[in-house]
Tab-separated table of C-alpha atoms in Angstrom:
chain	number	residue	atom	x	y	z
A	26	UNK	CA	-28.608	-56.966	28.883
A	27	UNK	CA	-25.704	-56.611	31.361
A	28	UNK	CA	-23.460	-55.481	28.524
A	29	UNK	CA	-25.988	-52.829	27.502
A	30	UNK	CA	-26.369	-51.629	31.101
A	31	UNK	CA	-22.590	-51.374	31.436
A	32	UNK	CA	-22.413	-49.392	28.172
A	33	UNK	CA	-25.128	-46.993	29.324
A	34	UNK	CA	-23.370	-46.541	32.661
A	35	UNK	CA	-20.098	-45.793	30.894
A	36	UNK	CA	-21.832	-43.248	28.638
A	37	UNK	CA	-23.399	-41.542	31.669
A	38	UNK	CA	-20.026	-41.348	33.453
A	39	UNK	CA	-18.304	-39.870	30.408
A	40	UNK	CA	-21.036	-37.242	29.997
A	41	UNK	CA	-20.919	-36.342	33.703
A	42	UNK	CA	-17.162	-35.971	33.550
A	43	UNK	CA	-17.401	-33.732	30.485
A	44	UNK	CA	-20.036	-31.634	32.243
A	45	UNK	CA	-17.862	-31.276	35.350
A	46	UNK	CA	-14.850	-30.125	33.330
A	47	UNK	CA	-16.967	-27.733	31.283
A	48	UNK	CA	-18.793	-26.450	34.363
A	49	UNK	CA	-15.720	-25.619	36.436
A	50	UNK	CA	-13.984	-24.161	33.406
A	51	UNK	CA	-16.898	-21.893	32.534
A	52	UNK	CA	-17.340	-20.924	36.191
A	53	UNK	CA	-13.743	-19.775	36.364
A	54	UNK	CA	-14.299	-17.464	33.412
A	55	UNK	CA	-17.736	-16.211	34.435
A	56	UNK	CA	-18.092	-12.672	35.797
A	57	UNK	CA	-20.443	-13.956	38.524
A	58	UNK	CA	-18.686	-17.264	39.016
A	59	UNK	CA	-18.966	-19.127	42.313
A	60	UNK	CA	-15.974	-19.623	44.605
A	61	UNK	CA	-16.262	-23.384	45.247
A	62	UNK	CA	-14.771	-23.161	48.745
A	63	UNK	CA	-16.581	-20.093	50.071
A	64	UNK	CA	-19.552	-20.538	52.399
A	65	UNK	CA	-21.959	-17.945	51.021
A	66	UNK	CA	-24.662	-18.733	53.567
A	67	UNK	CA	-22.734	-18.490	56.819
A	68	UNK	CA	-25.019	-16.959	59.416
A	69	UNK	CA	-22.975	-17.980	62.443
A	70	UNK	CA	-22.005	-14.798	64.216
A	71	UNK	CA	-19.111	-14.069	66.516
A	72	UNK	CA	-19.454	-14.084	70.289
A	73	UNK	CA	-19.159	-10.299	70.213
A	74	UNK	CA	-22.220	-9.909	67.980
A	75	UNK	CA	-24.166	-12.440	70.060
A	76	UNK	CA	-23.331	-10.554	73.267
A	77	UNK	CA	-24.249	-7.193	71.817
A	78	UNK	CA	-27.454	-8.634	70.419
A	79	UNK	CA	-28.317	-9.930	73.878
A	80	UNK	CA	-27.493	-6.548	75.420
A	81	UNK	CA	-29.783	-4.843	72.884
A	82	UNK	CA	-32.540	-7.403	73.555
A	83	UNK	CA	-32.629	-8.124	69.825
A	84	UNK	CA	-34.054	-11.651	70.260
A	85	UNK	CA	-37.034	-10.273	72.142
A	86	UNK	CA	-37.855	-8.090	69.144
A	87	UNK	CA	-37.201	-10.644	66.396
A	88	UNK	CA	-35.648	-14.097	66.475
A	89	UNK	CA	-34.553	-14.193	62.842
A	90	UNK	CA	-31.230	-12.440	63.194
A	91	UNK	CA	-28.980	-10.804	65.821
A	92	UNK	CA	-28.703	-7.301	64.282
A	93	UNK	CA	-30.296	-4.008	65.164
A	94	UNK	CA	-33.315	-3.509	62.944
A	95	UNK	CA	-35.144	-0.505	61.538
A	96	UNK	CA	-38.632	-0.541	60.069
A	97	UNK	CA	-39.747	1.268	56.919
A	98	UNK	CA	-41.091	4.290	58.820
A	99	UNK	CA	-37.727	4.845	60.470
A	100	UNK	CA	-35.925	4.342	57.145
A	101	UNK	CA	-38.139	6.965	55.475
A	102	UNK	CA	-37.502	9.369	58.348
A	103	UNK	CA	-33.733	8.818	58.166
A	104	UNK	CA	-33.751	9.202	54.368
A	105	UNK	CA	-35.387	12.608	54.596
A	106	UNK	CA	-33.239	13.694	57.547
A	107	UNK	CA	-30.714	16.355	56.420
A	108	UNK	CA	-27.976	14.291	58.137
A	109	UNK	CA	-28.375	11.542	55.547
A	110	UNK	CA	-27.437	13.973	52.771
A	111	UNK	CA	-24.265	14.878	54.649
A	112	UNK	CA	-23.280	11.208	54.804
A	113	UNK	CA	-24.115	10.516	58.428
A	114	UNK	CA	-26.599	7.880	57.238
A	115	UNK	CA	-25.501	5.467	54.517
A	116	UNK	CA	-27.821	3.050	52.749
A	117	UNK	CA	-26.284	-0.222	51.520
A	118	UNK	CA	-28.065	-2.343	48.917
A	119	UNK	CA	-27.086	-6.027	49.210
A	120	UNK	CA	-28.533	-7.086	45.841
A	121	UNK	CA	-26.955	-8.065	42.523
A	122	UNK	CA	-26.388	-5.706	39.566
A	123	UNK	CA	-29.715	-6.348	37.824
A	124	UNK	CA	-32.123	-5.643	40.710
A	125	UNK	CA	-29.880	-2.780	41.926
A	126	UNK	CA	-29.966	-0.976	38.607
A	127	UNK	CA	-33.700	-1.528	38.203
A	128	UNK	CA	-34.520	0.359	41.360
A	129	UNK	CA	-32.845	1.222	44.663
A	130	UNK	CA	-33.128	3.699	47.507
A	131	UNK	CA	-31.637	6.892	46.022
A	132	UNK	CA	-27.979	7.272	46.907
A	133	UNK	CA	-27.633	3.665	48.129
A	134	UNK	CA	-24.273	1.968	47.680
A	135	UNK	CA	-24.259	-1.502	46.197
A	136	UNK	CA	-22.670	-4.341	48.169
A	137	UNK	CA	-23.437	-7.636	46.436
A	138	UNK	CA	-22.666	-10.272	49.056
A	139	UNK	CA	-21.702	-12.773	46.342
A	140	UNK	CA	-19.158	-10.431	44.693
A	141	UNK	CA	-18.037	-8.657	47.842
A	142	UNK	CA	-14.525	-7.786	46.670
A	143	UNK	CA	-15.917	-5.539	43.931
A	144	UNK	CA	-17.936	-3.356	46.294
A	145	UNK	CA	-16.612	-3.506	49.841
A	146	UNK	CA	-13.986	-0.755	49.583
A	147	UNK	CA	-16.430	2.011	48.723
A	148	UNK	CA	-18.885	0.752	51.334
A	149	UNK	CA	-16.236	0.696	54.079
A	150	UNK	CA	-15.104	4.200	53.130
A	151	UNK	CA	-18.641	5.545	53.478
A	152	UNK	CA	-19.312	3.468	56.612
A	153	UNK	CA	-16.218	4.841	58.294
A	154	UNK	CA	-17.584	8.383	58.156
A	155	UNK	CA	-21.210	7.455	58.833
A	156	UNK	CA	-23.143	7.224	62.083
A	157	UNK	CA	-25.641	4.722	60.762
A	158	UNK	CA	-25.287	2.076	58.043
A	159	UNK	CA	-28.678	0.772	56.887
A	160	UNK	CA	-28.423	-2.525	54.988
A	161	UNK	CA	-31.296	-3.856	52.893
A	162	UNK	CA	-32.102	-6.295	50.096
A	163	UNK	CA	-35.421	-7.422	48.598
A	164	UNK	CA	-37.080	-8.065	51.945
A	165	UNK	CA	-39.293	-11.065	52.735
A	166	UNK	CA	-37.357	-14.331	52.413
A	167	UNK	CA	-34.190	-12.655	51.121
A	168	UNK	CA	-31.272	-13.078	53.544
A	169	UNK	CA	-28.571	-11.246	51.595
A	170	UNK	CA	-28.784	-8.185	53.837
A	171	UNK	CA	-28.130	-10.380	56.901
A	172	UNK	CA	-25.034	-11.842	55.256
A	173	UNK	CA	-23.731	-8.338	54.482
A	174	UNK	CA	-24.402	-7.202	58.073
A	175	UNK	CA	-22.398	-10.149	59.398
A	176	UNK	CA	-19.506	-9.436	57.048
A	177	UNK	CA	-19.432	-5.716	57.826
A	178	UNK	CA	-19.327	-6.371	61.565
A	179	UNK	CA	-17.419	-9.658	61.911
A	180	UNK	CA	-15.049	-9.521	58.945
A	181	UNK	CA	-14.502	-5.800	58.358
A	182	UNK	CA	-14.882	-4.534	61.966
A	183	UNK	CA	-17.593	-1.969	61.377
A	184	UNK	CA	-18.941	-1.273	64.892
A	185	UNK	CA	-22.095	-3.260	65.714
A	186	UNK	CA	-23.822	-0.109	66.956
A	187	UNK	CA	-23.557	1.512	63.518
A	188	UNK	CA	-25.130	-1.295	61.495
A	189	UNK	CA	-28.900	-1.613	61.078
A	190	UNK	CA	-30.863	-4.164	59.085
A	191	UNK	CA	-33.859	-2.925	57.093
A	192	UNK	CA	-35.680	-6.268	56.927
A	193	UNK	CA	-38.589	-4.994	54.840
A	194	UNK	CA	-36.161	-4.138	52.041
A	195	UNK	CA	-36.895	-2.445	48.735
A	196	UNK	CA	-40.323	-4.121	48.718
A	197	UNK	CA	-41.485	-2.134	51.728
A	198	UNK	CA	-39.817	1.050	50.406
A	199	UNK	CA	-41.683	0.779	47.099
A	200	UNK	CA	-44.931	-0.167	48.849
A	201	UNK	CA	-44.726	3.172	50.669
A	202	UNK	CA	-44.489	4.847	47.233
A	203	UNK	CA	-41.053	6.239	47.950
A	204	UNK	CA	-38.843	7.422	45.108
A	205	UNK	CA	-36.423	4.891	43.609
A	206	UNK	CA	-33.276	5.553	41.651
A	207	UNK	CA	-32.683	3.599	38.443
A	208	UNK	CA	-29.826	3.268	36.005
A	209	UNK	CA	-30.655	4.696	32.602
A	210	UNK	CA	-30.582	2.075	29.810
B	3	UNK	CA	-58.464	-41.444	6.364
B	4	UNK	CA	-54.927	-40.275	7.048
B	5	UNK	CA	-53.254	-43.408	5.677
B	6	UNK	CA	-54.688	-42.778	2.215
B	7	UNK	CA	-53.187	-39.263	2.018
B	8	UNK	CA	-50.578	-39.088	-0.782
B	9	UNK	CA	-48.193	-37.267	1.550
B	10	UNK	CA	-48.372	-40.031	4.175
B	11	UNK	CA	-48.061	-42.751	1.538
B	12	UNK	CA	-44.996	-40.997	0.096
B	13	UNK	CA	-43.425	-40.709	3.518
B	14	UNK	CA	-44.166	-44.346	4.285
B	15	UNK	CA	-42.554	-45.438	1.037
B	16	UNK	CA	-39.462	-43.313	1.594
B	17	UNK	CA	-39.018	-44.710	5.087
B	18	UNK	CA	-39.954	-48.211	3.874
B	19	UNK	CA	-42.620	-48.649	6.553
B	20	UNK	CA	-44.453	-52.011	6.465
B	21	UNK	CA	-48.050	-51.223	5.526
B	22	UNK	CA	-49.701	-53.913	7.661
B	23	UNK	CA	-49.069	-52.133	11.026
B	24	UNK	CA	-50.963	-49.103	12.357
B	25	UNK	CA	-49.584	-45.648	11.614
B	26	UNK	CA	-48.435	-45.276	15.203
B	27	UNK	CA	-46.798	-48.701	15.081
B	28	UNK	CA	-45.064	-47.834	11.829
B	29	UNK	CA	-43.852	-44.512	13.208
B	30	UNK	CA	-42.512	-46.408	16.206
B	31	UNK	CA	-40.670	-48.923	13.999
B	32	UNK	CA	-39.243	-46.168	11.828
B	33	UNK	CA	-37.749	-44.350	14.782
B	34	UNK	CA	-39.769	-41.164	14.176
B	35	UNK	CA	-41.293	-41.236	17.670
B	36	UNK	CA	-37.892	-41.798	19.252
B	37	UNK	CA	-36.484	-38.941	17.187
B	38	UNK	CA	-39.302	-36.656	18.311
B	39	UNK	CA	-38.681	-37.657	21.934
B	40	UNK	CA	-34.946	-36.950	21.542
B	41	UNK	CA	-35.561	-33.544	19.987
B	42	UNK	CA	-38.063	-32.436	22.654
B	43	UNK	CA	-35.954	-33.726	25.555
B	44	UNK	CA	-32.634	-32.549	24.120
B	45	UNK	CA	-33.733	-29.033	23.168
B	46	UNK	CA	-35.467	-28.438	26.510
B	47	UNK	CA	-32.517	-29.636	28.562
B	48	UNK	CA	-29.962	-27.675	26.553
B	49	UNK	CA	-32.095	-24.521	26.787
B	50	UNK	CA	-32.803	-24.869	30.520
B	51	UNK	CA	-29.154	-25.619	31.263
B	52	UNK	CA	-28.067	-22.615	29.234
B	53	UNK	CA	-30.491	-20.326	31.124
B	54	UNK	CA	-29.150	-21.558	34.463
B	55	UNK	CA	-25.535	-21.113	33.367
B	56	UNK	CA	-26.062	-17.388	32.712
B	57	UNK	CA	-26.119	-16.567	36.449
B	58	UNK	CA	-24.385	-19.193	38.618
B	59	UNK	CA	-24.988	-17.246	41.833
B	60	UNK	CA	-28.727	-16.973	41.219
B	61	UNK	CA	-28.827	-20.720	40.564
B	62	UNK	CA	-26.862	-21.408	43.750
B	63	UNK	CA	-29.486	-19.459	45.720
B	64	UNK	CA	-32.233	-21.476	44.041
B	65	UNK	CA	-30.527	-24.774	44.898
B	66	UNK	CA	-30.265	-23.653	48.526
B	67	UNK	CA	-33.987	-22.810	48.681
B	68	UNK	CA	-34.789	-26.525	48.517
B	69	UNK	CA	-32.722	-27.315	51.642
B	70	UNK	CA	-31.876	-30.734	50.215
B	71	UNK	CA	-28.101	-30.347	50.340
B	72	UNK	CA	-25.884	-29.614	53.343
B	73	UNK	CA	-24.419	-26.084	53.319
B	74	UNK	CA	-21.275	-27.275	55.032
B	75	UNK	CA	-18.785	-28.114	53.650
B	76	UNK	CA	-19.426	-25.276	51.200
B	77	UNK	CA	-17.783	-26.944	48.197
B	78	UNK	CA	-20.536	-29.559	48.116
B	79	UNK	CA	-23.504	-27.290	47.384
B	80	UNK	CA	-21.282	-24.881	45.425
B	81	UNK	CA	-20.016	-27.679	43.140
B	82	UNK	CA	-23.539	-28.910	42.475
B	83	UNK	CA	-24.584	-25.371	41.488
B	84	UNK	CA	-21.512	-25.007	39.251
B	85	UNK	CA	-21.830	-28.343	37.461
B	86	UNK	CA	-25.581	-29.008	37.224
B	87	UNK	CA	-26.378	-26.537	34.411
B	88	UNK	CA	-23.616	-28.101	32.315
B	89	UNK	CA	-24.844	-31.610	33.045
B	90	UNK	CA	-28.153	-30.510	31.514
B	91	UNK	CA	-26.436	-28.934	28.502
B	92	UNK	CA	-24.091	-31.870	27.840
B	93	UNK	CA	-26.702	-34.598	28.358
B	94	UNK	CA	-29.332	-32.647	26.429
B	95	UNK	CA	-26.894	-32.275	23.533
B	96	UNK	CA	-26.021	-35.986	23.716
B	97	UNK	CA	-29.703	-36.927	23.461
B	98	UNK	CA	-30.365	-34.408	20.687
B	99	UNK	CA	-27.374	-35.375	18.574
B	100	UNK	CA	-27.807	-39.075	19.232
B	101	UNK	CA	-24.308	-39.682	20.582
B	102	UNK	CA	-24.289	-41.497	23.941
B	103	UNK	CA	-28.013	-40.826	23.757
B	104	UNK	CA	-28.989	-43.521	26.266
B	105	UNK	CA	-26.425	-42.409	28.821
B	106	UNK	CA	-27.641	-38.846	28.369
B	107	UNK	CA	-31.273	-39.893	28.704
B	108	UNK	CA	-30.496	-41.857	31.890
B	109	UNK	CA	-28.891	-38.776	33.460
B	110	UNK	CA	-31.789	-36.558	32.318
B	111	UNK	CA	-34.251	-39.051	33.790
B	112	UNK	CA	-32.295	-39.250	37.044
B	113	UNK	CA	-32.306	-35.467	37.384
B	114	UNK	CA	-36.039	-35.347	36.736
B	115	UNK	CA	-36.550	-38.123	39.300
B	116	UNK	CA	-34.763	-35.940	41.883
B	117	UNK	CA	-36.119	-32.491	40.938
B	118	UNK	CA	-39.787	-33.402	40.570
B	119	UNK	CA	-40.366	-34.699	44.126
B	120	UNK	CA	-38.366	-31.694	45.399
B	121	UNK	CA	-40.692	-29.317	43.547
B	122	UNK	CA	-43.689	-31.217	44.901
B	123	UNK	CA	-42.406	-30.972	48.475
B	124	UNK	CA	-41.718	-27.270	48.098
B	125	UNK	CA	-45.188	-26.711	46.666
B	126	UNK	CA	-46.768	-28.583	49.558
B	127	UNK	CA	-44.643	-26.510	51.943
B	128	UNK	CA	-45.860	-23.262	50.391
B	129	UNK	CA	-49.409	-24.571	50.499
B	130	UNK	CA	-49.092	-25.387	54.216
B	131	UNK	CA	-47.506	-22.007	54.900
B	132	UNK	CA	-49.899	-19.819	52.948
B	133	UNK	CA	-53.069	-21.903	52.904
B	134	UNK	CA	-53.350	-21.356	49.133
B	135	UNK	CA	-54.914	-23.841	46.773
B	136	UNK	CA	-52.366	-26.330	45.384
B	137	UNK	CA	-53.297	-25.373	41.831
B	138	UNK	CA	-52.741	-21.659	42.377
B	139	UNK	CA	-49.193	-21.891	43.698
B	140	UNK	CA	-46.507	-20.231	41.586
B	141	UNK	CA	-42.806	-19.821	42.318
B	142	UNK	CA	-39.410	-19.790	40.676
B	143	UNK	CA	-38.428	-23.450	40.899
B	144	UNK	CA	-34.901	-22.770	39.626
B	145	UNK	CA	-35.452	-24.654	36.370
B	146	UNK	CA	-34.488	-21.656	34.252
B	147	UNK	CA	-38.010	-20.717	33.194
B	148	UNK	CA	-38.590	-18.113	35.916
B	149	UNK	CA	-41.797	-18.232	37.924
B	150	UNK	CA	-43.963	-21.240	36.981
B	151	UNK	CA	-47.304	-22.712	38.023
B	152	UNK	CA	-46.289	-25.642	40.202
B	153	UNK	CA	-48.798	-28.278	39.108
B	154	UNK	CA	-48.115	-27.594	35.412
B	155	UNK	CA	-44.388	-27.895	36.061
B	156	UNK	CA	-44.926	-31.211	37.826
B	157	UNK	CA	-46.890	-32.520	34.854
B	158	UNK	CA	-44.232	-31.290	32.415
B	159	UNK	CA	-41.481	-33.005	34.383
B	160	UNK	CA	-43.446	-36.245	34.518
B	161	UNK	CA	-43.865	-36.108	30.759
B	162	UNK	CA	-40.164	-35.435	30.273
B	163	UNK	CA	-39.304	-38.349	32.555
B	164	UNK	CA	-41.425	-40.639	30.383
B	165	UNK	CA	-39.689	-39.286	27.279
B	166	UNK	CA	-36.302	-40.019	28.900
B	167	UNK	CA	-37.367	-43.578	29.630
B	168	UNK	CA	-38.574	-43.965	26.036
B	169	UNK	CA	-35.238	-42.767	24.664
B	170	UNK	CA	-33.341	-45.146	26.991
B	171	UNK	CA	-35.313	-48.205	25.941
B	172	UNK	CA	-35.764	-47.346	22.265
B	173	UNK	CA	-33.407	-49.036	19.844
B	174	UNK	CA	-34.064	-46.469	17.134
B	175	UNK	CA	-31.128	-44.359	15.999
B	176	UNK	CA	-32.771	-42.289	13.275
B	177	UNK	CA	-30.746	-39.162	12.442
B	178	UNK	CA	-28.213	-39.842	15.180
B	179	UNK	CA	-24.438	-39.486	15.225
B	180	UNK	CA	-24.266	-43.069	16.500
B	181	UNK	CA	-25.953	-44.257	13.317
B	182	UNK	CA	-23.586	-42.171	11.238
B	183	UNK	CA	-20.620	-43.688	13.071
B	184	UNK	CA	-21.898	-47.216	12.554
B	185	UNK	CA	-22.552	-46.541	8.876
B	186	UNK	CA	-18.970	-45.361	8.399
B	187	UNK	CA	-17.519	-48.325	10.288
B	188	UNK	CA	-19.544	-51.037	8.533
B	189	UNK	CA	-19.180	-51.111	4.721
B	190	UNK	CA	-22.383	-51.710	2.750
B	191	UNK	CA	-22.839	-55.337	1.762
B	192	UNK	CA	-23.951	-55.553	-1.892
């Protein structure tokens, strides 16, 4: 009985070790592989953001995050504002390739938080010239737009005053029957 | 009656099943039930692991939704998300092929023992939050099957856990690589 239990334990350990080797190997080769050491869910903001949030009375409006927020009505107004066509307003989509290509706010730039290196340069270039940077994701429980806001402000020094979170996301945009842009298959 | 069917009688004779036991008992002795359990468990785990491995980031987000693992240090939750799909693939393959099948079944059973209560807790959380009926709750549990009906998923997992236990405790090695290995090592005694 003990001998059988020891054999089963050994088998389990060998299989787990094989899985670990295979897993890390495959992850290293995968296009959307995970960086084992990166904290993808860091929501701790710098003192600067916290102070500016306090100055803007952000917590009184919503306790979920410290960023300036715009609702869907304001987003629709900004989208149709002639200034947005000239680049003064930039929309940033924080979702992955699949959801982005299936439907986004027309003209939005992709900035997948989990593959930031691939997208950040073009976003920073547009943000530099813009007056407002509106960041969104799916809306609801999705927090990817918050992570992108934090990175734009804390890591890449985009001014806090420029960055706005559209918490309702593409869900609210579509619910208002606004036009979406899709990639052709 | 089924036992008088020529097809069943032929099968029984080929597998040399003793006729005095019930059909279920004879299938148990022959290893057919254990083989069926291995195939169901193995194929499901390999398939689910493969689906999860296609998008590691999406799976990482699913793992986080359960709030069962600390997010700091990051390598802890990240490593679980990296390795877990391959644990399912490797252990599912081990069970299916019948090589280290018991070790594989133990790991499959252990994962089911962890995931199933987690799914139950999340379902109860959604129920408390939304006020919906328990039996109407649907969400993507991260198992690789997309959005599922929670109570059906819980039943499926319970069934799979029982299959894992059956494979662990069954001595049958029908159509397994272990049996092949033993047959090659031990010469036939005339």
